[in-house]
């Protein structure tokens, strides 16, 4: 960190050291950027707010080298069963079947305080990342090439630092968002709920449901979630006339939990009332100031995507900031951050709202119609869904201009044969810009030779095990061969956040795609900056 004219100067100031800020700081640290991360509080919050994460996020944690440290605090998510007015099963949400597309269990539950502590440890393991805790942001002033941040230390002392960019990961009431004047748009969902976390005694665990559940009972909708170890969560809708603060009191909480537990069955870890709402910032950038996580969007929790969405923001933004800071790209690449992530948030929030509205139905007649509708969708049986099919692709931004198959989706991660064991593809290629080539294609050799078009884009061919093809890695489970076949393509250009920039059917198309990467990374044209007009989904 350099000292210019009395002020300490950084590449990036990250405000907020929760999961989004910690991941952003860790990624910036690995890329060599001088990063300051501050937080108002001095410690990790010791209660679980987020409980769910998915394979996309775990892949980033794995890329960061965190698998061993965080695995003790993570378990597979059970299926989730949704019950209708008469207690009948109407919908079941489960994981996709093996082989898993990204190489990991697709949905997981985790213990937030323990994982957050590891994320912080990782970020501060880089000598170019500095964390200052108990520090409050007072103001931000933008100049042509810097932002000056006025800070207040825990002893009341005021001081300033400067940074080339500021990233606000400072939560729903974000000071950064307010200072930058970034307004929130209302996506229209507002329901009062009580979230209760219990550490259940061993002797009581077997009496509880063995699947997560949504009790879509119009008298009082309740979600039940199976967390790691003995952590169980109930999300309980508050009814008109119930006072949120009163309902958080332990005596009232135990009354609400009476169908499942008595106070002798466990320890109340947290009882917090929230308004579940849906909001998105109109713009996520003002000059050199950007926002991410709850500062940029809030959504109801019904499919457990809150933290995942924040970490998608961080992983989307950091490679773009890296390109801009290193002079590979113009600042316009940063506009694609709002375009890509806002569209994704709006579309996913629409789906979460639709699920939430069906869970929250309070009118018994409407709830019966809902049950009949969902069962009809399942062909007279409980509707089966996977959590992953609910997550939309990116549709605009720094993507190929051509709507090639699988553009904007997450690129899979096959297991690569490695002697008598396997390793995951990212371990071989790293998470930078890369071309993956179908080793079975007649064009494989000429496509590999195209790496000269973009010297910083790696090129790797992959073929099914036993194919015996020269210059191709062998995958163990056919995940990538199936993916190429399904999309009828022979190559994919993949971004550092694992989203597919575009795909090609032959070497000529791949050459064009790589030339497009060079252009788009440098400058994302304004017409790509339009957010597609998305309709919010309605209650079924
Ligand atoms: O995916 C599911 O089955 C439910 C996920 C979930 C996670 C956290 C809160 C919540 O209400 C639902």
mmCIF file of N, CA, C and O and ligand atoms in Angstrom, residues 49-53 77-82 92-94 107-109 193 195 212-214 223-225 233 235 276 300-306 359 387 390, ligand 1:
data_model
loop_
_atom_site.group_PDB
_atom_site.id
_atom_site.type_symbol
_atom_site.label_atom_id
_atom_site.label_comp_id
_atom_site.label_asym_id
_atom_site.label_seq_id
_atom_site.Cartn_x
_atom_site.Cartn_y
_atom_site.Cartn_z
ATOM 1 N N UNK A 49 -27.051 -16.574 9.528
ATOM 2 C CA UNK A 49 -28.101 -15.892 8.748
ATOM 3 C C UNK A 49 -28.354 -16.725 7.503
ATOM 4 O O UNK A 49 -29.403 -17.319 7.345
ATOM 5 N N UNK A 50 -27.335 -16.822 6.623
ATOM 6 C CA UNK A 50 -27.489 -17.735 5.481
ATOM 7 C C UNK A 50 -27.319 -19.165 5.988
ATOM 8 O O UNK A 50 -26.601 -19.418 6.962
ATOM 9 N N UNK A 51 -27.981 -20.102 5.307
ATOM 10 C CA UNK A 51 -27.842 -21.522 5.689
ATOM 11 C C UNK A 51 -27.523 -22.384 4.466
ATOM 12 O O UNK A 51 -27.022 -23.496 4.600
ATOM 13 N N UNK A 52 -27.817 -21.847 3.255
ATOM 14 C CA UNK A 52 -27.698 -22.679 2.054
ATOM 15 C C UNK A 52 -26.643 -22.114 1.103
ATOM 16 O O UNK A 52 -26.453 -20.899 1.012
ATOM 17 N N UNK A 53 -25.949 -23.021 0.415
ATOM 18 C CA UNK A 53 -25.100 -22.596 -0.698
ATOM 19 C C UNK A 53 -25.188 -23.655 -1.778
ATOM 20 O O UNK A 53 -25.685 -24.756 -1.538
ATOM 21 N N UNK A 77 -27.580 -30.695 1.195
ATOM 22 C CA UNK A 77 -28.955 -30.259 1.509
ATOM 23 C C UNK A 77 -29.875 -31.450 1.280
ATOM 24 O O UNK A 77 -29.763 -32.125 0.260
ATOM 25 N N UNK A 78 -30.768 -31.704 2.231
ATOM 26 C CA UNK A 78 -31.759 -32.762 1.999
ATOM 27 C C UNK A 78 -32.729 -32.282 0.921
ATOM 28 O O UNK A 78 -32.785 -31.087 0.607
ATOM 29 N N UNK A 79 -33.519 -33.193 0.379
ATOM 30 C CA UNK A 79 -34.619 -32.770 -0.495
ATOM 31 C C UNK A 79 -35.585 -31.928 0.335
ATOM 32 O O UNK A 79 -35.542 -31.950 1.573
ATOM 33 N N UNK A 80 -36.436 -31.179 -0.353
ATOM 34 C CA UNK A 80 -37.412 -30.352 0.350
ATOM 35 C C UNK A 80 -38.807 -30.760 -0.116
ATOM 36 O O UNK A 80 -39.069 -30.805 -1.320
ATOM 37 N N UNK A 81 -39.676 -31.100 0.835
ATOM 38 C CA UNK A 81 -41.029 -31.543 0.484
ATOM 39 C C UNK A 81 -42.027 -30.444 0.832
ATOM 40 O O UNK A 81 -41.960 -29.878 1.929
ATOM 41 N N UNK A 82 -42.915 -30.159 -0.109
ATOM 42 C CA UNK A 82 -43.910 -29.101 0.112
ATOM 43 C C UNK A 82 -45.271 -29.763 0.340
ATOM 44 O O UNK A 82 -45.698 -30.599 -0.466
ATOM 45 N N UNK A 92 -41.895 -31.665 -4.639
ATOM 46 C CA UNK A 92 -40.644 -32.115 -4.022
ATOM 47 C C UNK A 92 -39.488 -31.499 -4.811
ATOM 48 O O UNK A 92 -39.433 -31.618 -6.042
ATOM 49 N N UNK A 93 -38.614 -30.820 -4.099
ATOM 50 C CA UNK A 93 -37.453 -30.187 -4.764
ATOM 51 C C UNK A 93 -36.213 -30.965 -4.334
ATOM 52 O O UNK A 93 -35.962 -31.135 -3.142
ATOM 53 N N UNK A 94 -35.472 -31.449 -5.309
ATOM 54 C CA UNK A 94 -34.319 -32.290 -4.982
ATOM 55 C C UNK A 94 -33.110 -31.843 -5.797
ATOM 56 O O UNK A 94 -33.175 -30.866 -6.549
ATOM 57 N N UNK A 107 -26.460 -28.917 -3.939
ATOM 58 C CA UNK A 107 -27.004 -27.998 -2.917
ATOM 59 C C UNK A 107 -26.481 -28.415 -1.554
ATOM 60 O O UNK A 107 -26.498 -29.606 -1.235
ATOM 61 N N UNK A 108 -26.084 -27.431 -0.792
ATOM 62 C CA UNK A 108 -25.484 -27.727 0.513
ATOM 63 C C UNK A 108 -26.043 -26.801 1.586
ATOM 64 O O UNK A 108 -26.543 -25.719 1.275
ATOM 65 N N UNK A 109 -25.920 -27.253 2.841
ATOM 66 C CA UNK A 109 -26.181 -26.365 3.973
ATOM 67 C C UNK A 109 -24.856 -26.142 4.688
ATOM 68 O O UNK A 109 -23.959 -26.978 4.603
ATOM 69 N N UNK A 193 -41.920 -12.480 8.675
ATOM 70 C CA UNK A 193 -41.618 -13.846 9.092
ATOM 71 C C UNK A 193 -40.707 -13.827 10.317
ATOM 72 O O UNK A 193 -40.003 -12.848 10.566
ATOM 73 N N UNK A 195 -37.605 -16.076 11.933
ATOM 74 C CA UNK A 195 -36.631 -17.129 11.619
ATOM 75 C C UNK A 195 -36.065 -17.643 12.948
ATOM 76 O O UNK A 195 -35.550 -16.861 13.749
ATOM 77 N N UNK A 212 -36.134 -31.580 4.547
ATOM 78 C CA UNK A 212 -36.580 -30.195 4.731
ATOM 79 C C UNK A 212 -38.017 -30.112 4.214
ATOM 80 O O UNK A 212 -38.441 -30.980 3.442
ATOM 81 N N UNK A 213 -38.767 -29.109 4.647
ATOM 82 C CA UNK A 213 -40.193 -29.101 4.294
ATOM 83 C C UNK A 213 -40.732 -27.680 4.227
ATOM 84 O O UNK A 213 -40.217 -26.767 4.877
ATOM 85 N N UNK A 214 -41.749 -27.519 3.391
ATOM 86 C CA UNK A 214 -42.543 -26.282 3.405
ATOM 87 C C UNK A 214 -43.956 -26.715 3.757
ATOM 88 O O UNK A 214 -44.562 -27.486 3.010
ATOM 89 N N UNK A 223 -41.607 -22.944 7.061
ATOM 90 C CA UNK A 223 -40.539 -23.699 6.386
ATOM 91 C C UNK A 223 -39.719 -24.391 7.459
ATOM 92 O O UNK A 223 -39.455 -23.800 8.520
ATOM 93 N N UNK A 224 -39.300 -25.616 7.171
ATOM 94 C CA UNK A 224 -38.426 -26.355 8.088
ATOM 95 C C UNK A 224 -37.180 -26.761 7.308
ATOM 96 O O UNK A 224 -37.286 -27.354 6.233
ATOM 97 N N UNK A 225 -36.018 -26.414 7.833
ATOM 98 C CA UNK A 225 -34.777 -26.672 7.090
ATOM 99 C C UNK A 225 -33.814 -27.473 7.943
ATOM 100 O O UNK A 225 -33.616 -27.170 9.125
ATOM 101 N N UNK A 233 -33.707 -25.230 11.323
ATOM 102 C CA UNK A 233 -34.274 -23.878 11.215
ATOM 103 C C UNK A 233 -35.762 -23.963 10.908
ATOM 104 O O UNK A 233 -36.180 -24.762 10.067
ATOM 105 N N UNK A 235 -38.758 -21.307 9.682
ATOM 106 C CA UNK A 235 -39.151 -19.958 9.255
ATOM 107 C C UNK A 235 -40.670 -19.937 9.341
ATOM 108 O O UNK A 235 -41.341 -20.777 8.714
ATOM 109 N N UNK A 276 -39.580 -10.322 4.814
ATOM 110 C CA UNK A 276 -39.008 -10.905 3.600
ATOM 111 C C UNK A 276 -39.415 -9.999 2.450
ATOM 112 O O UNK A 276 -40.602 -9.868 2.151
ATOM 113 N N UNK A 300 -36.546 -12.826 -0.960
ATOM 114 C CA UNK A 300 -37.022 -13.760 0.065
ATOM 115 C C UNK A 300 -36.171 -15.027 0.037
ATOM 116 O O UNK A 300 -35.574 -15.352 -0.999
ATOM 117 N N UNK A 301 -36.110 -15.775 1.162
ATOM 118 C CA UNK A 301 -35.145 -16.883 1.240
ATOM 119 C C UNK A 301 -35.625 -18.207 0.668
ATOM 120 O O UNK A 301 -34.899 -19.185 0.759
ATOM 121 N N UNK A 302 -36.809 -18.267 0.025
ATOM 122 C CA UNK A 302 -37.479 -19.556 -0.159
ATOM 123 C C UNK A 302 -36.696 -20.621 -0.919
ATOM 124 O O UNK A 302 -37.063 -21.787 -0.864
ATOM 125 N N UNK A 303 -35.678 -20.296 -1.679
ATOM 126 C CA UNK A 303 -34.848 -21.369 -2.243
ATOM 127 C C UNK A 303 -33.386 -21.236 -1.794
ATOM 128 O O UNK A 303 -32.483 -21.829 -2.386
ATOM 129 N N UNK A 304 -33.184 -20.448 -0.737
ATOM 130 C CA UNK A 304 -31.857 -20.410 -0.122
ATOM 131 C C UNK A 304 -30.776 -19.843 -1.023
ATOM 132 O O UNK A 304 -29.658 -20.349 -1.058
ATOM 133 N N UNK A 305 -31.084 -18.755 -1.751
ATOM 134 C CA UNK A 305 -30.127 -18.210 -2.713
ATOM 135 C C UNK A 305 -29.527 -16.872 -2.279
ATOM 136 O O UNK A 305 -28.760 -16.283 -3.038
ATOM 137 N N UNK A 306 -29.876 -16.392 -1.077
ATOM 138 C CA UNK A 306 -29.441 -15.045 -0.678
ATOM 139 C C UNK A 306 -27.931 -14.878 -0.726
ATOM 140 O O UNK A 306 -27.402 -13.990 -1.397
ATOM 141 N N UNK A 359 -46.240 -20.394 -1.271
ATOM 142 C CA UNK A 359 -46.080 -20.859 0.120
ATOM 143 C C UNK A 359 -46.876 -19.971 1.081
ATOM 144 O O UNK A 359 -47.450 -20.436 2.053
ATOM 145 N N UNK A 387 -33.414 -28.024 -7.715
ATOM 146 C CA UNK A 387 -33.106 -26.628 -7.348
ATOM 147 C C UNK A 387 -32.349 -25.943 -8.485
ATOM 148 O O UNK A 387 -32.517 -24.768 -8.742
ATOM 149 N N UNK A 390 -33.946 -23.959 -11.416
ATOM 150 C CA UNK A 390 -34.573 -22.669 -11.101
ATOM 151 C C UNK A 390 -33.607 -21.505 -11.377
ATOM 152 O O UNK A 390 -34.012 -20.367 -11.580
HETATM 153 O O1 LIG B 1 -34.252 -25.365 -1.573
HETATM 154 C C1 LIG B 1 -34.989 -25.631 -0.631
HETATM 155 O O2 LIG B 1 -35.527 -26.702 -0.541
HETATM 156 C C2 LIG B 1 -35.244 -24.629 0.482
HETATM 157 C C3 LIG B 1 -34.095 -23.694 0.594
HETATM 158 C C4 LIG B 1 -34.199 -22.659 1.655
HETATM 159 C C5 LIG B 1 -33.054 -22.253 2.279
HETATM 160 C C6 LIG B 1 -33.088 -21.275 3.225
HETATM 161 C C7 LIG B 1 -34.283 -20.707 3.569
HETATM 162 C C8 LIG B 1 -35.429 -21.131 2.947
HETATM 163 O O3 LIG B 1 -36.611 -20.568 3.298
HETATM 164 C C9 LIG B 1 -35.392 -22.095 1.990
#
